[in-house]
XYZ file of C-alpha atoms in Angstrom:
706
model
C 107.115 248.830 136.008
C 107.812 246.044 137.692
C 105.695 242.227 137.949
C 104.567 242.000 141.060
C 106.362 238.866 141.418
C 109.965 241.119 140.594
C 108.929 243.341 143.813
C 107.658 240.527 145.800
C 110.734 238.564 145.346
C 112.708 241.756 145.747
C 110.649 242.628 148.876
C 111.026 238.215 150.422
C 115.230 239.097 150.055
C 114.905 242.125 152.332
C 113.117 240.047 154.528
C 115.558 236.625 154.694
C 118.012 239.798 155.392
C 119.203 239.961 159.456
C 118.017 242.006 161.315
C 119.350 246.058 161.116
C 119.727 247.616 163.921
C 119.400 251.689 163.724
C 122.931 254.002 163.825
C 124.847 253.386 167.937
C 123.400 256.746 168.358
C 120.705 256.704 167.730
C 120.212 253.422 169.581
C 121.231 255.330 173.092
C 118.761 258.296 172.401
C 116.505 255.907 172.556
C 117.064 253.944 175.294
C 117.145 257.373 177.146
C 113.940 258.507 176.217
C 111.595 255.428 177.620
C 114.382 255.859 180.886
C 115.706 253.377 181.006
C 119.808 253.056 182.315
C 122.820 250.543 180.523
C 122.278 249.104 183.081
C 118.620 248.072 183.806
C 118.864 247.185 179.394
C 121.934 244.522 180.262
C 119.561 242.232 182.233
C 116.922 242.081 179.587
C 119.675 241.327 177.448
C 121.064 238.866 179.535
C 124.226 240.323 179.076
C 126.415 242.761 180.210
C 126.756 246.371 181.066
C 129.945 247.221 179.186
C 128.542 245.151 176.222
C 124.835 247.690 176.485
C 127.774 250.576 175.673
C 129.703 248.388 173.237
C 126.654 248.405 171.220
C 125.728 252.479 171.978
C 128.851 253.625 170.497
C 129.484 250.885 168.236
C 132.401 249.348 169.134
C 130.374 245.969 168.997
C 127.239 244.180 167.443
C 125.125 241.561 168.649
C 124.591 237.635 167.891
C 121.059 236.062 167.579
C 119.348 236.101 169.139
C 119.803 239.084 171.755
C 120.131 240.605 168.528
C 116.326 239.833 167.029
C 115.286 240.189 170.964
C 117.147 244.139 170.581
C 115.752 244.992 167.199
C 112.267 244.395 168.337
C 112.831 246.535 171.712
C 113.979 249.065 169.786
C 111.895 249.244 167.182
C 109.326 249.322 169.872
C 111.011 252.427 171.606
C 111.288 254.172 168.409
C 107.091 254.121 168.092
C 107.041 255.466 170.630
C 109.906 258.397 170.996
C 109.935 259.236 166.957
C 113.177 261.245 166.450
C 111.486 265.406 167.186
C 108.273 263.503 168.870
C 107.080 265.479 171.817
C 108.292 263.997 174.623
C 106.118 260.917 176.848
C 104.722 261.787 179.772
C 106.591 261.236 183.209
C 105.465 258.065 185.431
C 105.396 257.669 189.301
C 109.103 256.667 190.826
C 109.131 252.615 190.662
C 110.418 251.270 194.383
C 111.953 248.462 192.964
C 115.752 248.228 193.015
C 117.910 248.326 191.272
C 120.424 245.467 190.456
C 124.005 246.126 191.569
C 125.148 245.164 187.972
C 129.572 245.634 188.071
C 130.113 249.086 185.950
C 133.597 248.287 184.879
C 135.994 249.052 182.038
C 136.304 247.306 178.936
C 139.077 243.998 177.692
C 142.509 244.284 176.905
C 141.232 244.199 173.683
C 139.720 246.888 173.743
C 140.262 250.103 174.868
C 137.571 252.083 175.694
C 136.639 256.562 176.177
C 135.793 256.763 179.197
C 132.234 258.830 179.270
C 129.934 259.232 182.207
C 126.420 257.341 182.811
C 124.026 257.630 181.588
C 121.904 257.692 184.540
C 123.650 261.754 184.971
C 122.466 261.752 181.422
C 119.328 261.334 181.933
C 116.992 262.998 183.839
C 114.226 260.999 182.915
C 115.904 257.580 184.529
C 115.303 258.581 187.643
C 111.673 259.456 186.583
C 110.976 256.395 184.783
C 110.117 253.114 186.749
C 111.935 249.507 186.096
C 109.549 247.169 184.013
C 110.446 244.471 181.415
C 112.065 245.472 177.936
C 112.050 244.058 174.974
C 112.982 239.223 175.307
C 115.231 237.815 178.345
C 117.973 236.805 175.706
C 117.796 232.184 175.020
C 120.308 229.291 175.066
C 119.823 227.699 170.958
C 119.053 225.200 172.394
C 116.131 223.933 174.528
C 116.069 225.560 177.950
C 116.229 223.726 181.215
C 113.089 221.662 182.808
C 112.235 220.440 185.981
C 115.097 222.989 187.555
C 114.179 225.403 190.838
C 115.802 229.096 189.909
C 118.013 229.898 192.694
C 117.736 233.823 193.684
C 119.911 236.054 191.677
C 122.593 237.795 194.032
C 122.831 241.058 192.912
C 126.848 241.594 192.775
C 126.287 238.057 190.513
C 123.718 238.943 187.686
C 124.798 236.424 185.223
C 125.684 232.840 187.434
C 128.362 231.574 188.229
C 129.624 230.281 184.833
C 130.098 230.032 181.372
C 130.230 227.837 178.610
C 132.529 229.814 176.202
C 132.905 228.988 172.220
C 135.062 229.429 169.627
C 132.283 233.024 168.663
C 132.721 234.362 171.532
C 129.830 233.818 172.968
C 129.646 232.731 176.310
C 126.190 230.964 178.040
C 125.206 230.921 181.093
C 122.679 229.387 183.594
C 118.619 230.053 182.098
C 119.477 230.522 178.869
C 122.276 233.980 179.227
C 124.593 234.199 176.737
C 126.862 236.776 177.115
C 129.104 239.035 174.325
C 132.951 237.490 175.176
C 135.217 239.938 173.198
C 138.616 238.515 174.906
C 141.201 237.510 171.683
C 143.669 235.801 174.566
C 143.452 234.157 178.206
C 145.094 237.295 180.107
C 142.002 239.268 178.651
C 139.122 236.654 179.214
C 140.290 236.607 183.108
C 139.724 240.870 182.728
C 136.217 240.269 180.590
C 135.505 237.544 183.712
C 136.244 239.572 186.463
C 135.702 243.226 185.360
C 132.364 243.048 183.051
C 130.937 239.305 182.748
C 128.859 239.922 186.132
C 129.539 236.099 187.025
C 130.498 234.515 190.335
C 128.453 232.978 192.944
C 128.562 233.768 196.626
C 129.794 231.985 199.619
C 127.326 228.943 201.201
C 128.102 229.904 204.927
C 128.152 233.276 206.478
C 131.945 232.791 207.700
C 133.076 231.805 203.986
C 134.532 233.122 200.569
C 132.365 233.529 197.296
C 132.817 231.443 194.245
C 134.628 232.783 191.506
C 133.676 232.120 188.265
C 134.128 229.143 186.251
C 134.501 229.818 182.353
C 134.714 226.273 180.691
C 135.651 225.910 177.271
C 135.337 225.208 174.161
C 137.832 222.506 171.882
C 137.268 226.279 169.056
C 137.426 228.710 171.849
C 140.904 227.577 173.622
C 141.550 226.827 170.124
C 141.132 230.590 169.413
C 142.564 231.748 172.669
C 145.691 230.222 171.445
C 145.928 226.814 173.341
C 146.040 223.680 171.273
C 142.966 222.155 170.953
C 143.884 218.829 173.114
C 146.890 218.307 175.838
C 149.303 215.632 174.727
C 151.397 213.728 177.449
C 153.475 211.087 178.889
C 151.985 211.473 182.666
C 149.170 210.828 183.508
C 145.935 212.878 183.264
C 146.263 214.919 185.807
C 149.198 215.684 185.540
C 149.054 216.787 181.976
C 149.646 221.125 181.985
C 151.399 223.629 179.563
C 155.129 224.263 179.471
C 156.549 227.123 180.873
C 157.719 228.387 177.960
C 154.410 228.421 176.469
C 153.026 230.978 175.166
C 150.127 231.067 176.902
C 151.993 230.892 180.189
C 154.163 233.900 178.694
C 151.235 235.848 178.729
C 149.198 235.535 181.546
C 153.038 235.932 183.553
C 154.021 238.911 181.451
C 150.090 240.985 182.441
C 150.847 240.199 185.974
C 148.183 236.880 186.524
C 149.553 234.073 188.287
C 148.477 230.062 187.808
C 149.106 227.605 191.003
C 150.977 225.172 191.199
C 149.960 222.960 189.243
C 150.538 224.912 186.235
C 147.718 225.651 183.489
C 145.676 222.470 182.809
C 142.946 221.078 182.293
C 141.765 222.944 185.357
C 143.149 226.173 185.596
C 143.327 228.569 188.412
C 144.654 232.222 186.950
C 144.769 234.962 190.215
C 146.398 238.087 191.984
C 146.373 238.197 194.726
C 143.769 239.750 196.932
C 143.641 243.643 197.553
C 141.781 243.758 201.522
C 138.613 242.115 201.094
C 138.687 241.570 196.677
C 139.695 237.945 195.499
C 141.278 238.411 191.841
C 141.075 234.562 191.230
C 138.694 233.088 187.331
C 138.396 229.601 187.219
C 139.400 227.967 183.800
C 137.949 224.321 183.378
C 138.732 223.053 179.382
C 136.117 220.586 177.363
C 138.986 219.366 175.415
C 141.095 218.397 177.531
C 138.970 215.760 179.438
C 138.011 218.507 182.521
C 135.003 216.664 182.537
C 135.883 212.745 182.661
C 133.384 211.083 181.507
C 132.327 208.661 184.722
C 131.352 211.377 186.162
C 129.673 212.931 184.180
C 128.526 211.374 181.154
C 127.692 212.289 178.022
C 128.432 216.051 178.868
C 131.554 216.610 176.757
C 129.856 216.827 173.554
C 126.707 218.064 174.237
C 126.133 222.003 173.239
C 128.086 224.703 174.648
C 123.867 225.826 176.371
C 123.523 222.484 177.642
C 126.950 222.427 179.116
C 125.675 225.512 180.830
C 123.055 224.275 181.670
C 123.963 220.176 183.685
C 127.257 222.707 185.164
C 124.294 225.041 186.474
C 122.424 222.995 187.925
C 125.598 220.786 189.594
C 126.564 224.377 190.370
C 123.307 225.930 192.294
C 122.449 222.433 194.308
C 125.686 221.420 194.980
C 128.975 224.369 194.456
C 130.592 225.557 191.682
C 133.071 223.120 190.027
C 136.463 223.460 190.835
C 138.512 220.697 189.262
C 138.035 216.685 188.713
C 133.735 215.864 191.664
C 136.661 214.251 193.502
C 138.393 218.227 193.785
C 134.511 219.763 194.771
C 133.909 217.258 197.145
C 136.451 218.031 199.490
C 136.173 222.481 198.072
C 132.312 221.653 199.514
C 133.479 220.062 202.440
C 135.629 222.915 204.014
C 132.936 225.846 202.616
C 130.190 224.139 204.038
C 132.488 224.316 207.715
C 134.647 227.791 206.782
C 137.970 226.898 209.162
C 137.547 230.712 210.290
C 135.821 233.411 210.950
C 136.196 236.627 212.271
C 136.798 237.877 216.329
C 137.227 240.583 217.867
C 140.336 240.977 219.458
C 139.768 241.922 223.386
C 143.584 243.082 223.204
C 142.976 245.692 221.001
C 139.213 245.447 219.954
C 139.347 245.068 216.560
C 138.198 242.307 214.362
C 140.498 239.327 214.008
C 140.509 236.015 212.234
C 140.131 233.576 214.404
C 139.310 229.819 214.164
C 135.826 229.157 213.346
C 134.629 226.030 215.960
C 133.493 222.408 214.558
C 135.835 223.348 211.213
C 139.139 221.554 210.995
C 141.077 224.684 211.197
C 143.688 226.169 209.107
C 146.734 223.738 209.739
C 147.508 220.160 208.654
C 146.912 217.447 211.868
C 149.268 213.853 211.314
C 147.204 211.091 211.267
C 147.937 208.338 214.342
C 150.315 206.128 212.756
C 147.583 202.740 212.453
C 145.294 205.375 209.904
C 148.486 206.404 207.940
C 149.447 205.135 205.129
C 152.591 203.439 204.715
C 154.492 205.466 202.702
C 153.322 208.399 205.047
C 156.704 210.342 207.356
C 154.868 209.423 210.337
C 155.164 205.879 209.759
C 158.615 205.951 207.742
C 160.475 208.090 210.385
C 159.070 206.040 213.409
C 159.576 202.820 211.843
C 156.598 202.326 213.045
C 155.343 198.067 212.910
C 151.540 197.564 214.322
C 149.601 197.986 211.201
C 147.273 199.378 209.891
C 143.934 200.085 209.671
C 141.789 198.842 207.109
C 138.214 199.946 206.935
C 137.502 199.633 203.349
C 134.359 198.878 201.048
C 132.898 195.129 200.824
C 133.732 193.094 198.715
C 132.942 189.702 199.078
C 131.683 186.786 197.305
C 129.931 183.836 199.470
C 131.266 180.370 199.367
C 129.741 178.371 196.122
C 129.922 175.501 198.673
C 127.446 177.375 200.815
C 124.582 178.127 197.914
C 122.053 175.391 199.136
C 120.327 173.564 196.695
C 116.714 175.320 196.721
C 118.440 178.725 196.340
C 120.545 177.066 192.460
C 116.616 175.720 191.361
C 115.225 179.703 192.381
C 115.520 181.657 188.403
C 116.588 185.262 189.120
C 118.976 187.125 190.745
C 118.427 190.481 191.594
C 121.062 193.317 192.642
C 120.014 196.090 194.484
C 121.903 199.377 195.644
C 122.372 201.561 198.500
C 121.663 205.114 197.171
C 124.530 207.376 197.952
C 125.057 204.347 200.758
C 128.640 206.697 201.554
C 126.295 210.273 202.116
C 123.854 208.046 204.658
C 126.813 207.022 205.874
C 128.412 211.218 206.832
C 124.221 212.109 208.782
C 125.275 212.607 212.311
C 128.529 211.263 212.256
C 131.064 212.524 215.247
C 134.041 212.539 214.206
C 137.116 213.799 215.631
C 138.380 216.947 215.143
C 142.009 217.367 217.214
C 145.228 215.613 217.196
C 145.101 211.811 218.335
C 145.865 210.823 221.299
C 146.878 207.723 222.930
C 145.701 205.303 225.457
C 147.326 201.671 226.464
C 144.401 199.388 226.852
C 141.596 201.619 227.366
C 137.669 200.771 228.407
C 135.928 200.711 224.586
C 133.610 204.433 224.900
C 131.649 204.133 221.514
C 130.712 208.046 221.844
C 134.067 208.828 221.333
C 136.114 209.032 217.627
C 139.081 207.347 216.810
C 141.103 204.234 216.065
C 141.072 201.046 218.858
C 143.161 197.478 218.549
C 141.179 195.088 219.325
C 141.634 190.996 219.202
C 137.937 190.304 216.754
C 139.251 186.976 216.099
C 136.897 184.980 218.372
C 133.716 186.111 217.068
C 132.102 183.725 215.353
C 129.553 184.561 212.653
C 126.982 183.099 210.600
C 129.902 182.241 206.722
C 126.718 183.115 204.952
C 127.262 185.840 205.613
C 130.345 188.765 205.130
C 132.087 189.415 208.421
C 131.474 192.733 209.325
C 134.465 193.764 210.605
C 136.502 193.111 207.404
C 136.847 194.283 203.714
C 136.995 191.171 202.105
C 134.463 189.340 204.559
C 136.732 186.916 205.988
C 136.925 186.683 209.212
C 139.941 188.172 211.169
C 142.810 186.326 212.920
C 144.359 188.200 215.468
C 144.803 192.056 216.898
C 143.616 194.716 213.970
C 142.784 197.882 214.343
C 138.885 198.820 214.025
C 137.270 202.555 213.657
C 135.035 203.350 216.527
C 132.097 202.123 214.396
C 132.720 197.868 213.936
C 134.505 198.016 216.879
C 130.973 199.685 218.756
C 128.721 197.258 216.403
C 130.757 193.615 217.319
C 129.911 194.852 221.179
C 125.611 195.758 220.004
C 126.458 192.141 218.147
C 126.993 190.964 222.104
C 130.304 190.656 222.147
C 132.896 191.949 224.659
C 135.622 194.118 223.365
C 138.543 194.430 225.406
C 140.456 197.118 222.983
C 144.194 196.747 223.950
C 145.204 200.482 222.430
C 143.506 203.023 221.178
C 144.233 206.442 219.173
C 141.385 208.828 219.989
C 140.497 212.393 219.403
C 139.329 214.725 222.860
C 137.800 217.280 220.498
C 134.329 215.911 219.078
C 131.739 217.113 216.122
C 129.630 215.942 213.558
C 131.846 218.246 210.913
C 130.408 216.344 207.439
C 127.114 217.102 208.450
C 126.539 220.395 206.318
C 128.197 218.366 203.654
C 125.801 215.474 203.790
C 122.957 218.081 203.684
C 123.757 219.818 200.693
C 124.304 216.659 198.858
C 121.060 215.199 200.234
C 119.323 217.932 199.137
C 121.327 217.783 195.738
C 120.656 214.127 194.672
C 116.575 214.164 196.524
C 116.091 216.761 194.140
C 117.579 216.717 190.917
C 115.527 212.567 191.233
C 112.686 214.455 191.545
C 113.074 216.348 188.775
C 113.495 213.923 186.871
C 110.416 212.525 187.967
C 111.375 210.219 190.757
C 109.746 211.218 193.980
C 109.156 210.862 197.509
C 105.075 209.718 197.727
C 105.985 207.016 194.588
C 105.044 203.411 195.922
C 107.663 200.814 194.979
C 105.889 199.788 191.933
C 105.732 203.117 190.674
C 109.110 204.123 191.371
C 110.912 200.886 190.052
C 108.987 201.475 186.622
C 110.717 205.384 187.713
C 114.449 204.733 188.309
C 113.564 203.196 184.756
C 113.767 206.304 182.763
C 114.162 208.268 184.396
C 118.146 209.615 182.286
C 116.342 208.853 179.577
C 113.872 211.329 181.280
C 116.374 214.336 180.452
C 120.041 213.753 179.477
C 121.228 216.749 181.095
C 120.325 216.214 184.566
C 120.965 212.582 184.487
C 124.438 213.476 184.368
C 123.938 215.918 186.995
C 122.530 212.921 188.976
C 125.719 211.502 187.928
C 128.025 214.159 189.156
C 126.543 214.190 192.671
C 126.487 210.728 193.572
C 130.997 210.633 192.049
C 131.259 213.893 194.844
C 130.399 212.530 197.101
C 132.765 208.982 196.593
C 135.021 211.620 195.540
C 134.874 214.253 198.294
C 135.716 210.533 201.172
C 138.542 209.071 198.973
C 139.942 213.088 198.724
C 140.460 212.815 202.385
C 143.465 209.815 201.630
C 144.635 211.079 198.621
C 148.163 209.198 198.356
C 150.904 210.065 196.175
C 151.261 210.806 192.767
C 153.689 210.659 190.699
C 156.663 207.741 189.552
C 159.430 210.214 191.404
C 158.114 210.347 195.071
C 159.938 208.480 197.310
C 158.826 206.806 200.549
C 158.559 208.595 203.369
C 158.356 212.116 201.895
C 155.226 214.389 202.708
C 153.020 215.212 199.530
C 151.209 218.239 198.675
C 147.979 216.013 199.761
C 149.835 216.829 203.317
C 149.313 220.717 203.189
C 145.966 220.258 203.513
C 143.464 220.118 206.636
C 141.592 218.011 204.714
C 144.114 215.177 204.233
C 141.833 213.374 207.295
C 142.808 209.614 206.713
C 139.962 209.696 210.337
C 137.351 210.848 209.073
C 137.527 208.835 205.441
C 137.246 205.464 207.775
C 134.676 206.781 209.787
C 132.888 206.996 207.139
C 133.606 203.546 205.290
C 133.030 201.739 208.652
C 129.949 202.905 209.537
C 128.962 202.225 205.893
C 129.927 199.133 206.093
C 128.270 198.357 208.849
C 124.800 199.725 208.030
C 125.470 197.385 205.215
C 125.416 193.979 207.454
C 122.563 195.227 209.716
C 120.162 195.061 206.979
C 122.069 191.893 205.714
C 121.242 190.904 209.034
C 118.285 191.670 209.849
C 116.797 190.547 206.312
C 117.827 186.958 207.445
C 115.479 187.683 210.558
C 112.802 188.912 208.059
C 112.936 187.103 204.669
C 115.514 184.021 206.012
C 117.295 184.578 202.304
C 121.274 185.386 202.424
C 122.788 187.491 199.990
C 125.405 186.026 197.310
C 127.537 188.310 197.104
C 128.350 192.142 197.695
C 130.204 194.680 196.387
C 130.350 198.275 198.095
C 126.684 199.333 198.131
C 125.538 197.257 195.938
C 124.250 193.907 197.072
C 122.887 190.262 195.220
C 119.612 188.149 196.674
C 118.852 184.622 194.985
C 115.565 185.361 193.672
C 111.454 183.363 193.009
C 110.512 186.204 190.836
C 112.592 189.580 187.870
C 112.030 192.839 190.328
C 112.826 192.881 193.966
C 109.284 193.347 194.848
C 109.991 189.706 194.913
C 112.136 189.365 198.033
C 111.944 192.332 199.680
C 110.082 192.855 203.811
C 106.592 194.141 203.274
C 103.904 193.685 206.477
C 100.570 192.633 206.129
C 99.293 196.145 205.386
C 102.366 196.259 202.604
C 104.302 198.795 203.683
C 108.444 198.161 203.778
C 109.119 196.434 207.200
C 112.615 198.965 208.870
C 114.815 197.377 208.906
C 115.359 195.827 206.143
C 116.558 197.295 202.710
C 113.930 199.317 201.202
C 113.293 200.880 198.233
C 113.121 204.547 197.489
C 115.089 208.116 196.366
C 116.440 208.654 198.641
C 120.706 208.285 200.285
C 119.899 204.958 202.359
C 117.312 203.634 200.803
C 117.866 200.722 197.780
C 116.899 201.098 194.034
C 117.004 198.110 191.186
C 120.650 197.951 190.524
C 119.858 194.807 187.888
C 118.478 191.770 186.900
C 120.462 188.650 185.638
C 119.179 184.208 185.086
C 120.301 182.763 188.734
C 122.627 180.658 186.667
C 124.854 182.940 185.521
C 125.968 184.178 188.774
C 126.342 180.675 189.516
C 128.948 180.515 186.627
C 130.827 183.984 187.662
C 130.610 181.868 191.665
C 132.507 179.603 190.712
C 134.546 181.364 188.758
C 135.437 183.413 192.038
C 134.228 186.461 189.671
C 131.874 188.638 191.825
C 128.150 188.931 190.585
C 127.489 191.772 192.759
C 130.090 193.817 189.749
C 128.509 192.039 186.500
C 124.610 192.139 188.092
C 123.825 195.548 184.879
C 125.074 192.835 182.123
C 126.891 194.636 178.817
C 130.436 193.896 178.297
C 132.189 194.130 182.027
C 132.159 190.071 182.705
C 134.871 189.907 179.788
C 136.875 193.100 180.766
C 137.449 193.021 184.173
C 140.195 190.476 185.708
C 139.798 189.841 189.944
């Protein structure tokens, strides 16, 4: 007789084994006996219908944690529906609609014999209610906290994207894990489009659905035949696989195409659309630096489930990434203002594609010469010598000789940073939508967007403030080109402006409004998830901002990406030529986009700089304080205390005074950028360095030369 210890050891060994599932045929029998369709089971297990089919015909097996959930479900069904037991009583049909999960074939690596749908085999499926079964598969990492789930589109039950690891697990949003059998890039594309249930609905009724995004970890890239690292001597954005690489050949052999950018960190693989159905998959390779550390801090080093969480929140609140945050920012503009809409042809009665009012249209538009860059064809071809717009963000330091003894004896220099200043400037910003027209000696109209040649050199302002008319804050020296907002501000300050000439646009609109609204909501909602909400007092706000990055690093990365999307999107409106082979006067790819609009970029930056100067001016009136330095959306003030509460203007009621800098979590309001000793700031100013650039501290001063 075996001893008790031996028996217990044997039993413990069984308990430690991997969960065992019944044979594939029994799995199908149990599901049919329960009256559940394969599509419904796929939703419960957070996988695809095809994967459930594979479980039931023996082609694949589930992996943890889905394995344990599936086993638990089958055990429950086995207890209710034994092989020779009586059939369960029929129940009332369900009223809830079933999710529209795509019914597709397997990936090329695993061809499957066609089989009829289980619904047809099992009449009981029509008699039983739809009910939750088992336990939904979860990520191996902690679930998202604070993020609000978006409504699930039945066409895309598994969300906008997935992160694929080297074991064939594709991690999606909300802890979903899909089994991906693909062994090659073409197989991955087929699986994504036919089986994964990935994608996202269009953001505007006249727009297009977002293509699914698959993010490859280093292990997944190697498994699919890609190099772990992409090396080369060109700029990082230009790196791509050579055309004779085996993976590129595989893609072509499978009748798929790559965009002109080729197979780089962000690769788009597509076939021409058939009817209204798009066939396109976006790939991002993490180990090829697809996610820039400056925009997505720490994300590349995260576990796949956490990468999926970060990108999933961004996709839900902003847009499914299609490249850098700058590219995504530009794509969001088009997604929120699609260039075309369906219109009825009066002659034939048919629906055709027509212009969508308020958009930039489908054709690129050349700028006026002063709005272009010096290498642009309209400049080189015309021999333009009349100067250019210089609407850029502030980089200004007060002359150290203008510091007073009283200011120098204050103990602190405190930096304030305006939240997404460019985004705040985009709100209700009227821009030109049509081509520019040339005018001589026009009467200035602040409501017309355009570029004006005006002499503002006669305007004398306090030298302790930067000039609102130049990026370096210096006084203009003669006639120069300015965007409408800059000239309007000169008029607001009480000066008579008399333009010499102008390039103006007759058709106008608030093109960026929906872009602003979506990004503002994304920014505010993400900050709120990090514990920084609108209802905090100023002191509570400062305390919450000190801790928000540690509260949840994943959501902090989303916040960083949102801010980078704003700045990058505005910057992309005037993308310069890339590559050492470019010759001045040639067109470059960005010029073929309707969104290459340097005049709109100038309008955003002009308004942001004017907004900054208006606050600086109001601060003088309310507090008598002058700034030490300004860098884009950051301003440094001398302060008697070690936080902004020591010098910001408040009414007797304790409420912030309107017009100056105010603390808060919304775009255009301020947060603390950094605190340093006043002597530190004076020392930098004497060296000709900008304290606003270094107020955060660290080693930046040692690395930065100006």
